[in-house]
Coordinates of C-alpha atoms and ligand atoms in Angstrom, one line a residue:
X1000 CA -20.4 -15.1 41.1
X1001 CA -22.2 -17.7 43.2
X1002 CA -24.5 -18.3 40.4
X1003 CA -21.7 -19.3 38.1
X1004 CA -20.2 -21.6 40.6
X1005 CA -23.7 -23.1 40.9
X1006 CA -23.8 -23.7 37.2
X1007 CA -20.4 -25.3 37.2
X1008 CA -21.5 -27.4 40.1
X1009 CA -24.3 -28.7 37.9
X1010 CA -21.8 -29.5 35.2
X1011 CA -19.6 -31.6 37.4
X1012 CA -22.5 -33.6 38.8
X1013 CA -23.5 -34.5 35.3
X1014 CA -23.6 -38.3 36.0
X1015 CA -27.3 -38.0 36.9
X1016 CA -30.3 -38.8 34.7
X1017 CA -30.5 -35.1 33.9
X1018 CA -27.0 -35.1 32.4
X1019 CA -28.1 -33.8 29.0
X1020 CA -30.3 -31.1 30.4
X1021 CA -27.6 -29.7 32.7
X1022 CA -24.8 -29.9 30.1
X1023 CA -27.1 -27.9 27.8
X1024 CA -27.6 -25.2 30.5
X1025 CA -23.9 -25.1 31.0
X1026 CA -23.1 -24.6 27.3
X1027 CA -25.8 -21.9 27.2
X1028 CA -24.2 -20.0 30.1
X1029 CA -20.8 -20.2 28.5
X1030 CA -22.1 -19.0 25.2
X1031 CA -23.8 -16.1 26.9
X1032 CA -20.6 -15.0 28.6
X1033 CA -18.6 -15.4 25.4
X1034 CA -21.2 -13.3 23.5
X1035 CA -21.1 -10.6 26.2
X1036 CA -17.3 -10.5 26.1
X1037 CA -17.4 -10.1 22.3
X1038 CA -20.0 -7.4 22.5
X1039 CA -17.8 -5.5 25.0
X1040 CA -14.8 -5.9 22.8
X1041 CA -16.8 -4.8 19.7
X1042 CA -17.8 -1.6 21.4
X1043 CA -14.5 -1.1 23.2
X1044 CA -12.4 -1.0 20.0
X1045 CA -14.1 2.0 18.3
X1046 CA -14.1 3.9 21.6
X1047 CA -10.4 3.4 22.0
X1048 CA -9.7 4.3 18.4
X1049 CA -11.7 7.5 18.8
X1050 CA -9.8 8.4 22.0
X1051 CA -6.4 7.6 20.6
X1052 CA -6.6 8.7 16.9
X1053 CA -2.9 7.8 16.4
X1054 CA -3.9 4.1 16.4
X1055 CA -5.9 4.7 13.3
X1056 CA -2.9 6.3 11.6
X1057 CA -0.9 3.2 12.4
X1058 CA -3.6 1.0 10.9
X1059 CA -3.5 3.0 7.7
X1060 CA 0.3 3.0 7.3
X1061 CA 1.0 -0.4 8.9
X1062 CA 4.7 0.5 8.7
X1063 CA 5.4 -1.3 12.0
X1064 CA 4.6 -4.6 10.3
X1065 CA 8.0 -6.0 9.3
X1066 CA 7.6 -9.4 7.8
X1067 CA 9.8 -11.1 6.9
X1068 CA 12.3 -9.7 9.4
X1069 CA 15.3 -11.4 7.9
X1070 CA 15.4 -9.5 4.6
X1071 CA 18.6 -7.3 4.6
X1072 CA 17.7 -4.2 2.6
X1073 CA 21.4 -3.5 2.0
X1074 CA 21.6 -6.6 -0.1
X1075 CA 19.2 -6.5 -3.0
X1076 CA 21.2 -9.4 -4.4
X1077 CA 19.5 -11.7 -1.9
X1078 CA 16.3 -10.9 -3.7
X1079 CA 17.8 -12.0 -7.0
X1080 CA 18.6 -8.4 -8.1
X1081 CA 22.2 -8.5 -9.2
X1082 CA 21.9 -5.1 -10.9
X1083 CA 20.6 -3.1 -8.0
X1084 CA 22.4 -0.6 -5.9
X1085 CA 21.3 0.4 -2.3
X1086 CA 22.1 3.8 -1.0
X1087 CA 20.7 6.6 1.2
X1088 CA 19.4 10.1 0.6
X1089 CA 18.4 12.9 3.0
X1090 CA 15.1 14.5 2.0
X1091 CA 15.5 16.6 5.2
X1092 CA 18.6 17.2 7.2
X1093 CA 19.0 14.3 9.6
X1094 CA 16.4 12.1 7.9
X1095 CA 17.9 9.3 5.9
X1096 CA 15.8 7.2 3.6
X1097 CA 16.9 3.9 1.9
X1098 CA 16.8 3.8 -1.9
X1099 CA 17.2 1.0 -4.5
X1100 CA 18.3 1.8 -8.0
X1101 CA 17.9 -1.1 -10.6
X1102 CA 19.5 -0.5 -14.0
X1103 CA 18.0 -2.1 -17.1
X1104 CA 18.5 -5.9 -17.2
X1105 CA 20.7 -5.8 -20.3
X1106 CA 23.3 -3.8 -18.3
X1107 CA 23.5 -6.5 -15.5
X1108 CA 27.1 -7.6 -16.5
X1109 CA 28.4 -4.1 -16.5
X1110 CA 26.8 -3.4 -13.1
X1111 CA 28.8 -6.1 -11.3
X1112 CA 31.0 -4.7 -8.5
X1113 CA 30.3 -1.1 -9.5
X1114 CA 30.0 1.7 -6.9
X1115 CA 27.4 4.3 -6.3
X1116 CA 29.1 6.7 -8.7
X1117 CA 28.7 4.3 -11.6
X1118 CA 25.1 3.7 -10.9
X1119 CA 24.3 7.4 -10.5
X1120 CA 26.1 8.4 -13.8
X1121 CA 24.3 5.5 -15.6
X1122 CA 21.2 7.7 -15.3
X1123 CA 22.7 10.2 -17.6
X1124 CA 22.4 7.8 -20.6
X1125 CA 19.1 6.3 -19.5
X1126 CA 16.4 5.7 -22.1
X1127 CA 13.6 5.9 -19.5
X1128 CA 13.1 5.7 -15.8
X1129 CA 10.4 4.9 -13.3
X1130 CA 10.0 6.2 -9.8
X1131 CA 8.2 3.5 -7.9
X1132 CA 6.1 4.4 -4.8
X1133 CA 5.2 1.4 -2.7
X1134 CA 2.1 0.9 -0.6
X1135 CA 1.8 0.1 3.1
X1136 CA 3.1 -3.0 5.0
X1137 CA 2.2 -5.7 2.5
X1138 CA 4.1 -4.1 -0.3
X1139 CA 6.8 -2.0 1.2
X1140 CA 10.4 -2.9 0.6
X1141 CA 11.0 -4.9 3.7
X1142 CA 7.7 -6.8 3.7
X1143 CA 7.4 -7.0 0.0
X1144 CA 11.0 -6.9 -1.0
X1145 CA 10.7 -10.3 -2.6
X1146 CA 7.5 -9.3 -4.3
X1147 CA 8.7 -5.9 -5.5
X1148 CA 12.0 -7.5 -6.6
X1149 CA 10.0 -9.5 -9.2
X1150 CA 8.3 -6.3 -10.4
X1151 CA 11.7 -4.6 -10.7
X1152 CA 13.0 -7.6 -12.7
X1153 CA 10.0 -7.2 -15.1
X1154 CA 10.4 -3.5 -15.5
X1155 CA 14.2 -3.6 -15.8
X1156 CA 13.9 -6.3 -18.5
X1157 CA 11.7 -3.8 -20.4
X1158 CA 14.6 -1.4 -20.3
X1159 CA 13.6 1.0 -17.5
X1160 CA 15.8 2.3 -14.7
X1161 CA 13.7 1.7 -11.6
X1162 CA 14.2 3.9 -8.5
X1163 CA 12.3 2.7 -5.4
X1164 CA 12.7 3.9 -1.8
X1165 CA 11.2 3.4 1.6
X1166 CA 9.4 6.5 2.9
X1167 CA 10.5 7.7 6.3
X1168 CA 9.2 5.3 8.9
X1169 CA 9.4 2.3 6.6
X1170 CA 12.2 -0.3 6.1
X1171 CA 15.5 1.1 7.2
X1172 CA 14.6 4.7 6.7
X1173 CA 14.5 7.1 9.6
X1174 CA 11.5 8.9 11.1
X1175 CA 7.8 8.2 11.3
X1176 CA 5.2 8.4 8.5
X1177 CA 2.5 10.9 7.6
X1178 CA 0.8 11.6 4.3
X1179 CA 2.8 14.9 4.1
X1180 CA 6.2 13.3 4.7
X1181 CA 5.5 10.5 2.3
X1182 CA 4.7 13.1 -0.4
X1183 CA 7.6 15.3 0.3
X1184 CA 10.0 12.3 0.4
X1185 CA 8.7 11.2 -3.0
X1186 CA 9.0 14.7 -4.4
X1187 CA 12.6 14.9 -3.1
X1188 CA 13.6 11.6 -4.8
X1189 CA 11.7 12.6 -8.0
X1190 CA 13.8 15.8 -8.3
X1191 CA 17.0 13.9 -7.4
X1192 CA 16.3 11.6 -10.2
X1193 CA 15.0 14.2 -12.7
X1194 CA 18.2 16.2 -12.6
X1195 CA 20.3 13.1 -13.3
X1196 CA 18.3 12.0 -16.3
X1197 CA 19.4 13.6 -19.6
X1198 CA 15.8 14.5 -20.8
X1199 CA 14.8 10.8 -20.8
X1200 CA 11.1 10.2 -20.0
X1201 CA 10.4 9.8 -16.3
X1202 CA 7.3 8.0 -15.1
X1203 CA 5.7 7.9 -11.7
X1204 CA 4.4 4.5 -10.7
X1205 CA 2.3 4.0 -7.5
X1206 CA 0.9 0.8 -6.0
X1207 CA -2.0 0.7 -3.5
X1208 CA -1.5 3.3 -0.8
X1209 CA 1.4 4.5 -3.0
X1210 CA -1.1 5.6 -5.6
X1211 CA -2.3 8.2 -3.2
X1212 CA 1.3 9.5 -2.8
X1213 CA 1.7 9.4 -6.6
X1214 CA -1.3 11.6 -7.3
X1215 CA -0.2 14.0 -4.6
X1216 CA 3.3 14.2 -6.1
X1217 CA 2.1 14.6 -9.7
X1218 CA -0.5 17.2 -8.7
X1219 CA 2.3 19.3 -7.2
X1220 CA 4.6 18.8 -10.2
X1221 CA 1.7 19.9 -12.5
X1222 CA 1.1 22.9 -10.3
X1223 CA 4.7 23.9 -11.1
X1224 CA 4.2 23.2 -14.8
X1225 CA 6.7 20.3 -14.8
X1226 CA 4.5 17.1 -15.1
X1227 CA 6.2 13.7 -15.4
X1228 CA 5.9 11.9 -18.7
X1229 CA 3.1 9.6 -17.3
X1230 CA 1.4 8.5 -14.1
X1231 CA 0.8 4.8 -13.6
X1232 CA -1.6 3.8 -10.9
X1233 CA -1.6 0.1 -9.9
X1234 CA -4.6 -1.0 -7.8
X1235 CA -5.6 2.6 -6.8
X1236 CA -8.5 4.0 -4.8
X1237 CA -10.5 7.2 -4.9
X1238 CA -9.7 8.6 -1.4
X1239 CA -8.8 7.0 1.9
X1240 CA -12.3 7.3 3.4
X1241 CA -13.8 5.2 0.6
X1242 CA -10.9 2.8 0.8
X1243 CA -11.1 2.4 4.6
X1244 CA -14.9 1.8 4.2
X1245 CA -14.3 -1.0 1.7
X1246 CA -11.3 -2.6 3.4
X1247 CA -11.8 -6.1 4.7
X1248 CA -10.6 -5.0 8.2
X1249 CA -13.6 -2.6 8.5
X1250 CA -16.1 -5.3 7.4
X1251 CA -17.3 -6.1 10.9
X1252 CA -17.9 -2.4 11.7
X1253 CA -19.4 -1.2 8.5
X1254 CA -22.9 -1.5 9.9
X1255 CA -22.1 0.0 13.3
X1256 CA -24.1 3.3 13.8
X1257 CA -21.5 6.0 13.8
X1258 CA -18.9 4.1 11.8
X1259 CA -17.9 7.2 9.9
X1260 CA -17.5 9.2 13.1
X1261 CA -15.6 6.5 14.9
X1262 CA -13.3 5.4 12.1
X1263 CA -13.3 7.7 9.1
X1264 CA -13.3 11.0 10.9
X1265 CA -10.4 9.7 12.9
X1266 CA -8.4 9.1 9.8
X1267 CA -9.1 12.7 8.7
X1268 CA -8.1 13.9 12.2
X1269 CA -4.7 12.5 11.4
X1270 CA -4.5 14.6 8.2
X1271 CA -4.7 11.5 6.1
X1272 CA -6.8 12.0 2.9
X1273 CA -5.0 10.6 -0.2
X1274 CA -7.6 12.3 -2.3
X1275 CA -6.7 11.0 -5.7
X1276 CA -10.2 11.7 -7.0
X1277 CA -9.6 15.4 -6.3
X1278 CA -6.0 15.3 -7.4
X1279 CA -6.9 14.1 -10.9
X1280 CA -8.6 17.5 -11.4
X1281 CA -5.2 19.2 -11.2
X1282 CA -3.1 16.7 -13.1
X1283 CA -2.2 17.1 -16.8
X1284 CA -0.2 14.2 -18.1
X1285 CA -1.1 10.7 -19.5
X1286 CA -2.6 8.4 -16.8
X1287 CA -2.7 4.6 -16.9
X1288 CA -4.8 2.7 -14.3
X1289 CA -4.2 -1.0 -13.8
X1290 CA -6.6 -3.0 -11.6
X1291 CA -7.5 -6.6 -11.1
X1292 CA -11.1 -7.5 -10.7
X1293 CA -10.4 -9.9 -7.8
X1294 CA -8.5 -7.3 -5.7
X1295 CA -9.7 -7.9 -2.1
X1296 CA -7.7 -5.1 -0.5
X1297 CA -8.6 -2.2 -2.8
X1298 CA -11.8 -3.2 -4.5
X1299 CA -12.0 -3.0 -8.3
X1300 CA -14.9 -0.6 -8.3
X1301 CA -12.8 2.1 -6.6
X1302 CA -10.2 1.9 -9.4
X1303 CA -13.0 2.2 -11.9
X1304 CA -14.5 5.1 -10.0
X1305 CA -11.2 6.9 -10.0
X1306 CA -10.9 6.3 -13.8
X1307 CA -14.3 7.9 -14.3
X1308 CA -13.3 10.9 -12.2
X1309 CA -10.1 11.2 -14.3
X1310 CA -12.0 10.9 -17.6
X1311 CA -14.3 13.8 -16.6
X1312 CA -11.3 15.9 -15.4
X1313 CA -10.8 19.2 -17.3
X1314 CA -7.0 19.3 -16.6
X1315 CA -6.7 15.8 -18.2
X1316 CA -8.6 16.6 -21.3
X1317 CA -6.3 16.2 -24.3
X1318 CA -4.2 13.7 -22.4
X1319 CA -4.5 9.9 -22.7
X1320 CA -6.4 8.4 -19.7
X1321 CA -6.5 4.6 -19.9
X1322 CA -8.0 1.9 -17.7
X1323 CA -6.8 -1.7 -18.0
X1324 CA -8.9 -4.2 -16.0
X1325 CA -7.5 -7.7 -15.4
X1326 CA -10.1 -10.6 -15.4
X1327 CA -10.7 -12.5 -12.1
X1328 CA -9.7 -15.7 -13.8
X1329 CA -6.1 -14.4 -13.9
X1330 CA -6.0 -14.2 -10.1
X1331 CA -3.7 -11.2 -10.1
X1332 CA -5.5 -9.9 -7.0
X1333 CA -3.9 -6.9 -5.2
X1334 CA -0.3 -7.4 -6.1
X1335 CA 0.4 -9.8 -8.9
X1336 CA -0.4 -7.6 -12.0
X1337 CA 3.3 -7.8 -12.8
X1338 CA 2.6 -11.4 -13.8
X1339 CA 0.7 -10.2 -16.8
X1340 CA 2.5 -11.1 -20.1
X1341 CA 0.6 -8.1 -21.5
X1342 CA 2.4 -5.6 -19.3
X1343 CA 5.2 -4.9 -21.9
X1344 CA 2.5 -4.2 -24.5
X1345 CA 0.4 -2.1 -22.2
X1346 CA 3.4 0.1 -21.1
X1347 CA 4.7 0.6 -24.6
X1348 CA 1.3 1.6 -25.9
Ligands
NAG731 C1 21.7 -11.2 -13.2 O1 20.4 -10.6 -13.5 C2 20.0 -10.6 -14.9 C3 18.8 -9.7 -15.0 O2 17.8 -10.1 -14.1 C4 19.8 -12.0 -15.3 O3 19.4 -12.0 -16.7 C5 21.1 -12.8 -15.1 O4 21.0 -14.1 -15.4 C6 21.6 -12.6 -13.7 N1 22.9 -13.2 -13.6 C7 23.3 -14.1 -12.6 C8 24.7 -14.6 -12.7 O5 22.5 -14.4 -11.8

């Protein structure tokens, strides 16, 4: 360390004629140290991730990110939803998950001051319903309540009942997340909803990471010969490996030798696959894919690739498979497709 002190010594005696030269040396030394520190950090992170694979799972689910903290999930009214009821279901004994039920907008007056029983029995006369599966942090109910609230306004104005919930580990739901538990929670809520609808069409709508849950759920429903009336995938990806590879977070590491081994294999080690590109080979119901060209979180080409996989699928032949791109000039990005005035037309079609 004597060398460093020497350098700093030069720095402070910089009133001499050689002031410029020494200042430059000083900056050069500092830059070198900064560069070394960054290099160490750069190598350190993948090693840590490989040694503690659970970190990687947290990065995929991001369920610990709770912004904004001040949203009270028990009060959908705060989000402008005056026709939404908050309640809890138990997909597994001892595991409570938070659910929001929004009735069609034209029923908003009737819905004032009504209890859970009224909301539940309103499903019996529903025309159609949507089970909404949210993505990770940015779009889950707590973080994105305000955001999803706008989508629920749009969908309820189109006459749908919308059922949304936080998977275990998100929002005010119990437990911690895994791909398996997200899928089984969604299946549980699907069946809860299905038996309360009187033969009305039921659609499964997934957004972002929720599209992976959606294809898992619909695949299982199709395996049991009880497909939903349609599957709607908003900003979907092919599988989690390809998504992780294209995610902005992994940008700096994409060219690191062993990227797959350090990062992608670690995701698989956590039993996280979200293999929608495989699931579409086992799905037999109409599929609608919505994707904005300027999506920076899930790149557009992954949605398109999934569409191509779906249109080649044997199980989907004879079913309508539709891909609706949204031009970059609309700036819908990852989560503003609900702004499209075309949505009503697209969904009716
Ligand atoms: C309640 O919500 C409905 C549907 O979004 C809206 O049309 C209505 O204006 C709202 N009423 C009040 C009093 O905010």
